PDB file of C-alpha atoms in Angstrom:
ATOM      1  CA  UNK A   1       0.412   3.909   1.658  1.00  0.00           C
ATOM      2  CA  UNK A   2      -2.538   6.190   1.142  1.00  0.00           C
ATOM      3  CA  UNK A   3      -5.212   7.140   3.617  1.00  0.00           C
ATOM      4  CA  UNK A   4      -8.416   5.138   3.319  1.00  0.00           C
ATOM      5  CA  UNK A   5     -11.501   6.947   2.099  1.00  0.00           C
ATOM      6  CA  UNK A   6     -13.701   8.245   4.925  1.00  0.00           C
ATOM      7  CA  UNK A   7     -16.820   6.857   3.274  1.00  0.00           C
ATOM      8  CA  UNK A   8     -15.265   3.378   3.097  1.00  0.00           C
ATOM      9  CA  UNK A   9     -13.602   3.332   6.537  1.00  0.00           C
ATOM     10  CA  UNK A  10     -15.396   5.746   8.878  1.00  0.00           C
ATOM     11  CA  UNK A  11     -14.161   3.806  11.914  1.00  0.00           C
ATOM     12  CA  UNK A  12     -10.566   4.518  10.907  1.00  0.00           C
ATOM     13  CA  UNK A  13     -11.157   8.237  11.327  1.00  0.00           C
ATOM     14  CA  UNK A  14     -12.872   7.679  14.674  1.00  0.00           C
ATOM     15  CA  UNK A  15     -10.062   5.509  16.052  1.00  0.00           C
ATOM     16  CA  UNK A  16      -7.017   7.234  14.528  1.00  0.00           C
ATOM     17  CA  UNK A  17      -6.554  10.726  15.925  1.00  0.00           C
ATOM     18  CA  UNK A  18      -3.847  11.875  13.501  1.00  0.00           C
ATOM     19  CA  UNK A  19      -4.269  10.154  10.113  1.00  0.00           C
ATOM     20  CA  UNK A  20      -1.135  10.314   7.999  1.00  0.00           C
ATOM     21  CA  UNK A  21       0.018   8.757   4.727  1.00  0.00           C
ATOM     22  CA  UNK A  22       3.247   8.496   2.791  1.00  0.00           C
ATOM     23  CA  UNK A  23       1.610  10.447  -0.013  1.00  0.00           C
ATOM     24  CA  UNK A  24       1.104  13.433   2.297  1.00  0.00           C
ATOM     25  CA  UNK A  25       4.593  13.085   3.776  1.00  0.00           C
ATOM     26  CA  UNK A  26       6.356  12.994   0.426  1.00  0.00           C
ATOM     27  CA  UNK A  27       4.382  15.910  -0.980  1.00  0.00           C
ATOM     28  CA  UNK A  28       5.400  17.862   2.114  1.00  0.00           C
ATOM     29  CA  UNK A  29       9.012  16.745   1.682  1.00  0.00           C
ATOM     30  CA  UNK A  30       8.830  17.864  -1.949  1.00  0.00           C
ATOM     31  CA  UNK A  31       7.735  21.325  -0.794  1.00  0.00           C
ATOM     32  CA  UNK A  32      10.640  21.362   1.639  1.00  0.00           C
ATOM     33  CA  UNK A  33      13.242  20.552  -0.993  1.00  0.00           C
ATOM     34  CA  UNK A  34      11.868  22.417  -4.027  1.00  0.00           C
ATOM     35  CA  UNK A  35      11.092  26.059  -4.393  1.00  0.00           C
ATOM     36  CA  UNK A  36       9.203  25.549  -7.659  1.00  0.00           C
ATOM     37  CA  UNK A  37       5.862  24.741  -6.067  1.00  0.00           C
ATOM     38  CA  UNK A  38       4.028  25.041  -9.378  1.00  0.00           C
ATOM     39  CA  UNK A  39       5.494  21.632 -10.301  1.00  0.00           C
ATOM     40  CA  UNK A  40       3.258  19.850  -7.770  1.00  0.00           C
ATOM     41  CA  UNK A  41       0.878  17.542  -9.666  1.00  0.00           C
ATOM     42  CA  UNK A  42      -2.675  18.961  -9.844  1.00  0.00           C
ATOM     43  CA  UNK A  43      -4.201  16.080  -7.861  1.00  0.00           C
ATOM     44  CA  UNK A  44      -1.955  16.964  -4.890  1.00  0.00           C
ATOM     45  CA  UNK A  45      -2.475  20.726  -4.860  1.00  0.00           C
ATOM     46  CA  UNK A  46      -5.291  20.401  -2.320  1.00  0.00           C
ATOM     47  CA  UNK A  47      -2.782  19.470   0.366  1.00  0.00           C
ATOM     48  CA  UNK A  48      -1.776  22.265   2.687  1.00  0.00           C
ATOM     49  CA  UNK A  49       1.692  23.600   2.072  1.00  0.00           C
ATOM     50  CA  UNK A  50       3.786  22.587   5.037  1.00  0.00           C
ATOM     51  CA  UNK A  51       7.474  22.037   5.203  1.00  0.00           C
ATOM     52  CA  UNK A  52       9.747  19.909   7.358  1.00  0.00           C
ATOM     53  CA  UNK A  53      12.258  21.941   9.308  1.00  0.00           C
ATOM     54  CA  UNK A  54      14.285  19.008  10.653  1.00  0.00           C
ATOM     55  CA  UNK A  55      14.958  15.423   9.711  1.00  0.00           C
ATOM     56  CA  UNK A  56      13.527  14.418  13.104  1.00  0.00           C
ATOM     57  CA  UNK A  57      10.213  16.031  12.163  1.00  0.00           C
ATOM     58  CA  UNK A  58      10.180  14.000   8.949  1.00  0.00           C
ATOM     59  CA  UNK A  59      11.031  10.776  10.839  1.00  0.00           C
ATOM     60  CA  UNK A  60       8.235  11.447  13.342  1.00  0.00           C
ATOM     61  CA  UNK A  61       5.696  11.731  10.537  1.00  0.00           C
ATOM     62  CA  UNK A  62       6.921   8.478   8.980  1.00  0.00           C
ATOM     63  CA  UNK A  63       6.635   6.726  12.352  1.00  0.00           C
ATOM     64  CA  UNK A  64       3.062   8.022  12.681  1.00  0.00           C
ATOM     65  CA  UNK A  65       2.097   6.135   9.507  1.00  0.00           C
ATOM     66  CA  UNK A  66       3.362   2.893  11.026  1.00  0.00           C
ATOM     67  CA  UNK A  67       1.825   3.545  14.435  1.00  0.00           C
ATOM     68  CA  UNK A  68      -1.550   4.147  12.809  1.00  0.00           C
ATOM     69  CA  UNK A  69      -1.236   0.933  10.792  1.00  0.00           C
ATOM     70  CA  UNK A  70      -0.468  -1.056  13.944  1.00  0.00           C
ATOM     71  CA  UNK A  71      -3.287   0.585  15.914  1.00  0.00           C
ATOM     72  CA  UNK A  72      -5.992   0.046  13.303  1.00  0.00           C
ATOM     73  CA  UNK A  73      -5.089  -3.302  11.735  1.00  0.00           C
ATOM     74  CA  UNK A  74      -5.216  -6.692  13.360  1.00  0.00           C
ATOM     75  CA  UNK A  75      -1.852  -7.980  14.529  1.00  0.00           C
ATOM     76  CA  UNK A  76      -0.120 -10.067  11.828  1.00  0.00           C
ATOM     77  CA  UNK A  77      -2.631  -9.081   9.137  1.00  0.00           C
ATOM     78  CA  UNK A  78      -1.049  -8.317   5.729  1.00  0.00           C
ATOM     79  CA  UNK A  79      -1.175  -4.548   6.316  1.00  0.00           C
ATOM     80  CA  UNK A  80       0.274  -4.930   9.834  1.00  0.00           C
ATOM     81  CA  UNK A  81       3.077  -7.173   8.522  1.00  0.00           C
ATOM     82  CA  UNK A  82       3.890  -4.807   5.652  1.00  0.00           C
ATOM     83  CA  UNK A  83       4.019  -1.883   8.071  1.00  0.00           C
ATOM     84  CA  UNK A  84       6.416  -3.817  10.312  1.00  0.00           C
ATOM     85  CA  UNK A  85       8.793  -4.563   7.419  1.00  0.00           C
ATOM     86  CA  UNK A  86       8.693  -0.968   6.191  1.00  0.00           C
ATOM     87  CA  UNK A  87       9.184   0.376   9.720  1.00  0.00           C
ATOM     88  CA  UNK A  88      12.320  -1.708  10.254  1.00  0.00           C
ATOM     89  CA  UNK A  89      13.695  -0.606   6.887  1.00  0.00           C
ATOM     90  CA  UNK A  90      12.884   3.079   7.424  1.00  0.00           C
ATOM     91  CA  UNK A  91      14.425   3.018  10.908  1.00  0.00           C
ATOM     92  CA  UNK A  92      17.622   1.697   9.352  1.00  0.00           C
ATOM     93  CA  UNK A  93      17.626   4.534   6.828  1.00  0.00           C
ATOM     94  CA  UNK A  94      16.404   7.374   9.042  1.00  0.00           C
ATOM     95  CA  UNK A  95      18.366   6.552  12.198  1.00  0.00           C
ATOM     96  CA  UNK A  96      21.029   9.185  12.749  1.00  0.00           C
ATOM     97  CA  UNK A  97      24.469   7.750  12.156  1.00  0.00           C
ATOM     98  CA  UNK A  98      26.611   7.367  15.212  1.00  0.00           C
ATOM     99  CA  UNK A  99      29.848   9.323  14.997  1.00  0.00           C
ATOM    100  CA  UNK A 100      32.966   7.206  14.924  1.00  0.00           C
ATOM    101  CA  UNK A 101      34.670   7.624  18.341  1.00  0.00           C
ATOM    102  CA  UNK A 102      38.150   7.119  16.815  1.00  0.00           C
TER     103      UNK A 102
END
């Protein structure tokens, strides 16, 4: 999921206070994991270098993508439905595992 272009969807940027996309998240995650920043593809070098310090911070950013999709798109539209499926799947993956009590 990429952010829509401002010229094509100006209302998105008026309604959504904190736009976020998976592209931005994964570039940031790449910076977090790799120290060889010169390997970032040229078309992504414009993004500010930020790093995730915790897995919770990463999960919060992922949730923001879904929240924005739900806020901007009509309920049960294709984008809304796709966001719901991806949210359920990502929550399964990102949810901290519960320690075994035994």
